[in-house]
Coordinates of C-alpha atoms and ligand atoms in Angstrom, one line a residue:
M70 CA -9.1 -10.6 74.3
K71 CA -9.7 -12.5 77.5
K72 CA -7.3 -15.2 78.4
F73 CA -8.8 -18.7 79.0
Y74 CA -8.5 -18.4 82.8
Q75 CA -10.2 -15.0 82.8
M76 CA -13.3 -16.4 81.0
T77 CA -16.6 -17.6 82.6
I78 CA -17.2 -21.3 82.4
D79 CA -19.5 -20.9 79.5
E80 CA -17.0 -18.7 77.6
R81 CA -14.4 -21.4 78.1
R82 CA -16.7 -24.1 76.7
N83 CA -17.4 -21.9 73.7
S84 CA -13.8 -21.3 73.2
L85 CA -13.0 -25.0 73.2
Q86 CA -15.7 -25.5 70.5
A87 CA -14.3 -22.6 68.4
E88 CA -10.6 -23.5 68.8
F89 CA -10.7 -27.3 68.9
G90 CA -14.0 -28.1 67.1
C91 CA -15.5 -29.9 70.1
S92 CA -19.0 -31.0 69.4
E93 CA -22.0 -29.9 71.5
A94 CA -22.3 -33.4 72.9
D95 CA -18.6 -33.5 73.9
I96 CA -19.0 -30.1 75.6
D97 CA -22.0 -31.5 77.5
S98 CA -19.9 -34.6 78.5
L99 CA -17.0 -32.4 79.7
S100 CA -19.5 -30.3 81.7
G101 CA -20.7 -33.5 83.4
V102 CA -24.2 -33.3 81.8
P103 CA -25.6 -35.9 82.0
G104 CA -22.2 -37.5 82.8
L105 CA -21.9 -41.0 84.0
T106 CA -25.4 -42.4 84.5
E107 CA -26.4 -44.2 87.7
D108 CA -27.0 -47.4 85.7
A109 CA -23.5 -47.2 84.1
A110 CA -22.0 -46.5 87.5
D111 CA -23.8 -49.6 88.9
R112 CA -22.3 -51.7 86.2
M113 CA -18.8 -50.3 86.7
I114 CA -18.2 -51.2 90.4
E115 CA -20.1 -52.9 93.2
N116 CA -22.4 -51.7 95.9
V117 CA -23.0 -48.3 94.1
V118 CA -25.0 -45.7 96.0
G119 CA -24.0 -42.7 93.9
R120 CA -21.5 -40.9 91.8
Y121 CA -18.8 -38.5 92.9
A122 CA -17.9 -35.4 91.0
L123 CA -14.5 -33.6 90.8
P124 CA -13.6 -30.5 88.9
L125 CA -12.5 -30.9 85.3
G126 CA -10.2 -28.1 84.1
V127 CA -8.4 -27.6 80.8
A128 CA -4.7 -26.7 80.8
R129 CA -3.7 -24.4 78.0
N130 CA -0.5 -23.4 76.1
F131 CA 0.5 -27.0 75.4
V132 CA 2.4 -27.5 72.2
I133 CA 3.4 -31.2 71.9
N134 CA 5.2 -32.5 68.8
G135 CA 4.3 -29.3 67.1
R136 CA 0.5 -29.7 67.8
E137 CA -1.4 -27.3 70.0
I138 CA -3.3 -29.4 72.6
A139 CA -5.9 -28.5 75.2
V140 CA -5.3 -30.8 78.1
P141 CA -8.3 -32.0 80.3
M142 CA -7.4 -32.5 83.9
V143 CA -9.5 -33.9 86.7
I144 CA -8.2 -32.9 90.1
E145 CA -9.3 -31.6 93.5
E146 CA -6.1 -29.6 94.2
P147 CA -6.0 -25.8 93.5
S148 CA -3.2 -24.4 91.4
V149 CA -2.4 -27.6 89.5
V150 CA -4.1 -26.7 86.3
A151 CA -2.7 -23.1 86.4
A152 CA 0.8 -24.5 87.0
A153 CA 0.6 -26.9 84.1
S154 CA -0.6 -24.1 81.8
N155 CA 2.3 -22.0 83.2
G156 CA 4.9 -24.7 82.6
A157 CA 3.5 -25.3 79.1
R158 CA 3.7 -21.5 78.3
L159 CA 7.4 -21.5 79.2
A160 CA 8.1 -24.6 77.1
K161 CA 6.1 -23.1 74.2
A162 CA 8.7 -20.3 73.9
G163 CA 11.3 -23.0 73.1
G164 CA 9.1 -24.8 70.6
G165 CA 7.0 -26.8 73.0
F166 CA 7.4 -30.4 74.1
Q167 CA 8.8 -33.4 72.2
A168 CA 7.1 -36.5 73.3
E169 CA 7.0 -40.2 72.4
A170 CA 6.3 -43.6 73.9
D171 CA 7.4 -47.2 73.4
A172 CA 5.0 -49.7 71.8
S173 CA 2.4 -50.9 74.3
M174 CA 4.3 -53.8 75.8
M175 CA 2.8 -55.1 79.0
I176 CA 4.3 -57.7 81.2
G177 CA 2.2 -60.5 82.8
Q178 CA 3.6 -62.7 85.5
L179 CA 3.1 -66.4 86.3
Q180 CA 4.4 -67.5 89.7
V181 CA 5.7 -71.1 89.5
L182 CA 6.2 -73.0 92.7
G183 CA 7.0 -76.6 93.8
L184 CA 9.8 -77.1 91.3
R185 CA 12.1 -80.1 91.8
D186 CA 14.7 -78.9 89.3
M187 CA 14.7 -75.1 88.7
N188 CA 17.4 -75.3 86.0
A189 CA 15.6 -78.0 84.1
A190 CA 12.3 -76.1 84.4
C191 CA 13.9 -72.9 83.0
A192 CA 15.4 -74.8 80.1
A193 CA 12.2 -76.6 79.3
L194 CA 10.2 -73.3 79.3
E195 CA 12.8 -71.6 77.1
A196 CA 12.7 -74.5 74.7
E197 CA 8.8 -74.3 74.5
K198 CA 8.7 -70.5 74.2
S199 CA 7.2 -70.4 70.6
Q200 CA 4.6 -73.0 71.5
L201 CA 3.6 -71.0 74.6
L202 CA 3.4 -67.7 72.7
A203 CA 1.3 -69.4 70.0
L204 CA -1.0 -70.7 72.8
A205 CA -1.2 -67.2 74.4
A206 CA -2.2 -65.8 71.0
E207 CA -5.3 -68.1 70.9
S208 CA -6.6 -66.2 73.9
C209 CA -6.7 -62.8 72.1
P210 CA -7.8 -63.1 68.4
N211 CA -9.1 -59.6 68.3
L212 CA -5.8 -58.2 69.6
I213 CA -4.0 -60.2 66.9
R214 CA -6.3 -58.7 64.3
R215 CA -5.4 -55.3 65.5
G216 CA -1.7 -56.0 65.1
G217 CA -0.8 -56.8 68.7
G218 CA -0.4 -60.0 70.6
P219 CA 2.2 -62.0 72.6
A220 CA 5.7 -60.9 71.8
D221 CA 8.1 -62.7 74.2
L222 CA 8.4 -65.0 77.1
E223 CA 11.1 -64.7 79.8
V224 CA 11.9 -66.8 82.8
R225 CA 13.3 -65.3 85.9
S226 CA 14.4 -67.5 88.8
F227 CA 14.4 -66.9 92.5
P228 CA 16.2 -69.9 94.1
V229 CA 15.7 -68.7 97.7
T230 CA 12.4 -67.2 98.8
D231 CA 10.2 -67.6 101.9
A232 CA 8.0 -69.9 99.8
G233 CA 11.0 -72.0 98.5
P234 CA 12.5 -71.9 95.0
M235 CA 10.3 -70.0 92.6
L236 CA 10.1 -69.0 88.9
A237 CA 8.5 -65.9 87.5
V238 CA 7.5 -66.5 83.9
H239 CA 7.0 -63.2 82.1
L240 CA 4.6 -63.1 79.2
I241 CA 5.2 -59.9 77.2
M242 CA 2.3 -58.7 75.1
D243 CA 1.8 -55.8 72.8
V244 CA -1.7 -54.7 73.9
R245 CA -1.9 -51.8 71.4
D246 CA -4.4 -49.1 72.4
V247 CA -5.8 -50.6 75.6
M248 CA -4.3 -50.5 79.1
G249 CA -4.1 -54.3 78.8
A250 CA -4.8 -55.7 82.3
N251 CA -7.7 -57.9 81.1
L252 CA -5.9 -59.1 78.0
I253 CA -2.8 -60.0 79.9
D254 CA -4.6 -61.7 82.8
T255 CA -6.8 -63.7 80.3
A256 CA -3.7 -64.9 78.4
L257 CA -1.9 -65.8 81.6
E258 CA -4.8 -67.9 82.9
Y259 CA -5.0 -69.6 79.4
I260 CA -1.3 -70.7 79.3
A261 CA -0.9 -71.5 83.0
P262 CA -1.8 -75.3 82.7
E263 CA 0.7 -75.7 79.9
V264 CA 3.4 -73.9 81.9
E265 CA 2.7 -76.4 84.7
K266 CA 3.1 -79.3 82.3
I267 CA 6.3 -78.0 80.9
S268 CA 7.9 -76.9 84.1
G269 CA 6.7 -79.7 86.4
G270 CA 5.7 -77.0 88.9
T271 CA 2.5 -75.4 90.2
V272 CA 1.4 -72.0 88.9
R273 CA -0.1 -69.9 91.6
L274 CA -0.4 -66.1 90.8
R275 CA -1.4 -65.1 87.2
I276 CA -1.4 -61.3 87.1
L277 CA 0.1 -58.4 85.1
S278 CA 3.0 -56.4 86.6
N279 CA 2.4 -52.7 87.1
L280 CA 6.1 -52.1 86.6
A281 CA 5.4 -51.5 82.9
D282 CA 9.1 -50.8 82.1
R283 CA 8.7 -52.0 78.5
R284 CA 6.0 -49.3 78.0
L285 CA 7.9 -46.1 78.8
A286 CA 6.8 -42.6 77.8
R287 CA 9.3 -39.7 77.4
A288 CA 9.1 -36.0 76.9
S289 CA 11.5 -33.1 76.7
C290 CA 11.4 -29.4 76.5
R291 CA 13.8 -26.5 76.0
V292 CA 13.2 -23.1 77.7
P293 CA 15.2 -20.1 76.7
A294 CA 16.6 -18.5 79.8
E295 CA 15.0 -15.1 79.2
T296 CA 11.6 -16.7 79.1
L297 CA 12.0 -17.6 82.8
A298 CA 12.3 -13.9 83.9
F299 CA 9.5 -12.5 86.0
R300 CA 8.9 -9.8 88.6
E301 CA 12.3 -9.0 90.1
Y302 CA 13.9 -12.3 88.9
D303 CA 16.0 -12.3 85.7
G304 CA 16.0 -15.4 83.5
E305 CA 19.5 -16.6 84.3
T306 CA 18.8 -16.4 88.1
V307 CA 15.6 -18.4 87.7
L308 CA 17.4 -21.0 85.5
S309 CA 20.2 -21.6 88.0
R310 CA 17.7 -21.8 90.9
I311 CA 15.7 -24.5 88.9
L312 CA 19.0 -26.4 88.5
E313 CA 19.7 -26.1 92.2
A314 CA 16.1 -27.4 93.0
A315 CA 16.6 -30.3 90.6
A316 CA 20.0 -31.1 92.3
F317 CA 18.2 -31.3 95.6
A318 CA 15.9 -34.0 94.2
E319 CA 18.8 -35.9 92.7
A320 CA 20.6 -35.9 96.0
D321 CA 17.8 -36.5 98.6
P322 CA 15.1 -39.1 98.6
Y323 CA 12.9 -36.9 100.9
R324 CA 12.9 -34.2 98.2
A325 CA 12.7 -36.6 95.3
V326 CA 9.4 -38.0 96.5
T327 CA 7.9 -34.5 96.7
H328 CA 9.4 -33.5 93.4
N329 CA 7.8 -36.7 91.9
K330 CA 4.5 -36.0 93.7
G331 CA 4.3 -32.7 91.8
I332 CA 4.9 -34.5 88.5
M333 CA 2.1 -36.9 89.4
N334 CA -0.2 -34.0 90.1
G335 CA -0.3 -33.4 86.4
I336 CA 0.0 -37.0 85.3
D337 CA -2.8 -38.4 87.5
A338 CA -5.1 -35.5 86.5
V339 CA -4.9 -36.5 82.8
V340 CA -4.9 -40.2 83.5
L341 CA -8.1 -39.7 85.5
A342 CA -9.7 -37.4 83.0
T343 CA -9.2 -39.9 80.2
G344 CA -10.7 -42.8 82.3
N345 CA -7.4 -44.6 82.9
D346 CA -6.1 -46.4 86.0
W347 CA -4.1 -43.9 87.9
R348 CA -3.1 -46.3 90.6
A349 CA -1.4 -48.4 88.0
V350 CA 0.4 -45.4 86.6
E351 CA 1.4 -44.2 90.2
S352 CA 2.8 -47.6 91.3
G353 CA 4.8 -48.0 88.0
A354 CA 6.1 -44.4 88.3
H355 CA 7.4 -44.8 91.8
A356 CA 8.9 -48.2 91.2
W357 CA 10.7 -46.8 88.1
A358 CA 11.9 -43.8 90.2
A359 CA 13.5 -46.2 92.7
K360 CA 15.1 -48.6 90.2
S361 CA 18.6 -47.6 91.2
G362 CA 17.9 -48.6 94.8
Q363 CA 17.3 -45.0 95.9
I364 CA 14.2 -43.0 94.9
R365 CA 15.3 -40.4 92.3
P366 CA 13.5 -37.7 90.4
L367 CA 11.5 -38.8 87.3
S368 CA 12.6 -35.6 85.6
H369 CA 16.0 -34.1 85.0
W370 CA 17.1 -30.6 84.2
K371 CA 20.3 -29.2 82.8
K372 CA 21.6 -26.1 81.0
D373 CA 22.4 -26.5 77.4
P374 CA 26.1 -25.4 77.3
E375 CA 25.7 -24.0 73.7
S376 CA 22.5 -22.1 73.8
G377 CA 22.2 -21.5 77.5
D378 CA 18.6 -22.8 77.4
L379 CA 17.1 -24.9 80.2
I380 CA 16.5 -28.4 79.1
G381 CA 14.1 -30.8 80.8
T382 CA 13.5 -34.5 80.3
I383 CA 11.2 -37.1 81.8
E384 CA 10.8 -40.8 81.3
L385 CA 8.4 -43.2 83.1
P386 CA 6.2 -46.2 82.6
M387 CA 2.9 -45.2 81.1
A388 CA 0.2 -48.0 80.9
V389 CA -2.7 -46.0 79.5
G390 CA -5.3 -46.9 76.9
T391 CA -7.5 -44.9 74.5
V392 CA -10.0 -47.7 74.1
G393 CA -11.7 -50.1 76.5
G394 CA -12.2 -49.9 80.3
A395 CA -13.7 -46.7 81.6
T396 CA -13.0 -44.9 78.4
R397 CA -15.9 -46.9 76.9
V398 CA -18.5 -46.2 79.6
H399 CA -17.6 -42.7 80.9
P400 CA -18.8 -40.0 78.5
G401 CA -16.4 -37.5 80.1
A402 CA -13.5 -39.7 79.5
A403 CA -14.4 -40.3 75.8
A404 CA -14.9 -36.5 75.3
A405 CA -11.5 -35.8 77.1
L406 CA -9.8 -38.2 74.6
R407 CA -11.5 -36.5 71.7
L408 CA -10.4 -33.1 73.0
L409 CA -6.8 -34.3 73.2
G410 CA -7.2 -35.5 69.6
V411 CA -5.0 -38.6 70.2
Q412 CA -4.8 -41.3 67.6
N413 CA -3.6 -44.1 69.9
A414 CA -2.3 -45.1 73.3
Q415 CA 1.3 -44.2 72.5
E416 CA 0.4 -40.7 71.6
L417 CA -1.6 -40.3 74.8
A418 CA 1.3 -41.7 76.9
G419 CA 3.7 -39.1 75.4
I420 CA 1.2 -36.2 76.1
I421 CA 0.8 -37.3 79.7
A422 CA 4.6 -37.4 80.2
A423 CA 4.8 -33.9 78.8
V424 CA 2.1 -32.7 81.2
G425 CA 4.2 -34.2 84.1
L426 CA 7.2 -32.3 82.9
A427 CA 5.3 -29.0 82.6
Q428 CA 4.0 -29.4 86.1
N429 CA 7.4 -30.0 87.4
L430 CA 8.9 -27.0 85.6
A431 CA 6.2 -24.7 87.1
A432 CA 6.7 -26.1 90.6
L433 CA 10.5 -25.8 90.5
K434 CA 10.3 -22.2 89.2
A435 CA 7.8 -21.2 91.9
L436 CA 9.5 -23.0 94.7
S437 CA 12.9 -21.6 94.0
T438 CA 11.7 -18.0 93.7
E439 CA 8.6 -16.6 95.3
G440 CA 7.3 -19.9 96.8
I441 CA 4.0 -21.6 96.0
Q442 CA 1.8 -20.0 98.7
R443 CA 1.2 -16.8 96.7
G444 CA -0.6 -18.7 94.0
H445 CA -2.4 -20.9 96.5
M446 CA -3.4 -17.9 98.5
S447 CA -5.2 -16.1 95.7
L448 CA -7.3 -19.2 95.0
H449 CA -7.9 -19.6 98.7
A450 CA -8.9 -15.9 98.9
K451 CA -11.4 -16.5 96.0
Q452 CA -13.0 -19.4 97.9
L453 CA -13.3 -17.3 101.0
A454 CA -14.9 -14.4 99.0
A455 CA -17.4 -16.8 97.4
A456 CA -18.2 -18.4 100.7
A457 CA -18.9 -14.9 102.1
G458 CA -21.6 -14.4 99.4
A459 CA -19.6 -12.5 96.8
Q460 CA -20.6 -13.3 93.2
G461 CA -19.1 -12.9 89.7
L462 CA -16.5 -10.1 89.4
L463 CA -16.9 -9.2 93.0
V464 CA -15.2 -12.5 94.0
D465 CA -12.1 -11.5 92.0
R466 CA -12.1 -7.9 93.3
I467 CA -12.3 -9.0 97.0
A468 CA -9.8 -11.8 96.5
A469 CA -7.3 -9.4 94.9
Q470 CA -7.7 -6.9 97.7
M471 CA -7.1 -9.5 100.4
V472 CA -4.0 -10.7 98.6
R473 CA -2.7 -7.2 98.0
E474 CA -3.2 -6.3 101.7
N475 CA -1.8 -9.7 102.7
H476 CA -4.9 -10.1 104.9
I477 CA -6.7 -13.3 103.9
S478 CA -9.3 -14.5 106.3
A479 CA -13.0 -15.6 106.3
S480 CA -13.9 -12.7 108.5
Y481 CA -12.2 -10.1 106.4
A482 CA -13.8 -11.6 103.3
A483 CA -17.2 -11.3 105.0
E484 CA -16.5 -7.7 105.9
L485 CA -15.4 -6.7 102.4
T486 CA -18.3 -8.5 100.8
A487 CA -20.9 -7.0 103.1
A488 CA -19.4 -3.5 102.4
A489 CA -19.5 -4.1 98.7
I490 CA -23.0 -5.3 98.6
K491 CA -24.2 -2.4 100.8
E492 CA -22.4 0.0 98.5
S493 CA -24.0 -1.5 95.4
N494 CA -27.5 -1.4 97.0
H495 CA -26.8 2.2 97.9
V496 CA -25.8 3.1 94.3
S497 CA -28.8 1.3 92.7
Ligands
MEV800 C1 2.2 -29.8 95.7 O1 1.0 -30.6 95.4 C2 3.3 -30.2 94.7 C3 4.7 -29.6 95.0 O2 5.0 -29.9 96.4 C4 5.7 -30.2 94.1 C5 7.1 -29.9 94.4 O3 7.4 -29.7 95.6 O4 7.9 -30.0 93.5 C6 4.6 -28.1 94.9

């Protein structure tokens, strides 16, 4: 039986229908047909002149909390979907990923300036906390009906800043299954006049914080050492090399940033496929990684002293929603969410963290052994063969030959393609 990556695009679509029960309409949406309409695009952002397509691939082999999941990924970079599938295959051998996420607590900030008495303002705001939370609740009746709403209010003080003494009043809200930016910003603007009255200051900025550190997602996996063996590398060797690679990222910020970039390759691709705000997730992730004062890896790897298995963990803020925003207007995003089969935003957040961990596992394994160019090169070779006019199976044959002979160039692709076409004309 053909593996997913060996299938034609149509065969892959059929297989998603057969395996995951995707509807015809969802397959069309994932195919980009008709996709985001021009009218919908024009209502989404300003000054629209068109729409911009990117490849949507599906990573396979993911087992998360015991459930087999096909993961839609939107990304322009070759090898990312293959690497995610690869990392997921390794984790599957150890039972797959365990993933979870905190409740969807978002933080909104009010900047309070012009205070005559900071301490008195802090005390007054603390004393009126329940009144302010009740007021904030008035701004979001639908959220309250869905079981969410304002949960807490905290006051942080900055006695010395370039703009004088300042308070940051944090409104913490459970936004349930949406990303939450609109809900938070509305509630902040609603309570700002009351905060001014209580504090005696002036409220200036009223905006959510992208450091969503009350909304963390976590994933872990266990990989039996023997599963890591490939080509001339035995499992124990690969495992210890992965640990060495992880130690490099723990020690050196220059490496940690690249290590995390690889994680974000997977995370952003799912965030984008599901219509979520990847800039929000990116900024939160990097701030979280730097919380100790030095940028550190978002994932950690160790060897289980008892079983000898490789164990990976990841934790990062994950402000994503399953309703609202682009998920409502982009048919591809809605279909991607249905393909994932997620019930709520917390489940989606956990899955995304697991994809980041899978991506990292595959990258560390490749980087610490044969390097990543081999994988990149075979895709590059396919692109050259296709550009030279090869079609269908001929693309794979020519690419494989160029990789085997370690001679990958546009001119060699053209030469091999011309020869193959001539040969087939001759035969027919
Ligand atoms: C490339 O997009 C991502 C990697 O650089 C990640 C890493 O180095 O861990 C391969």
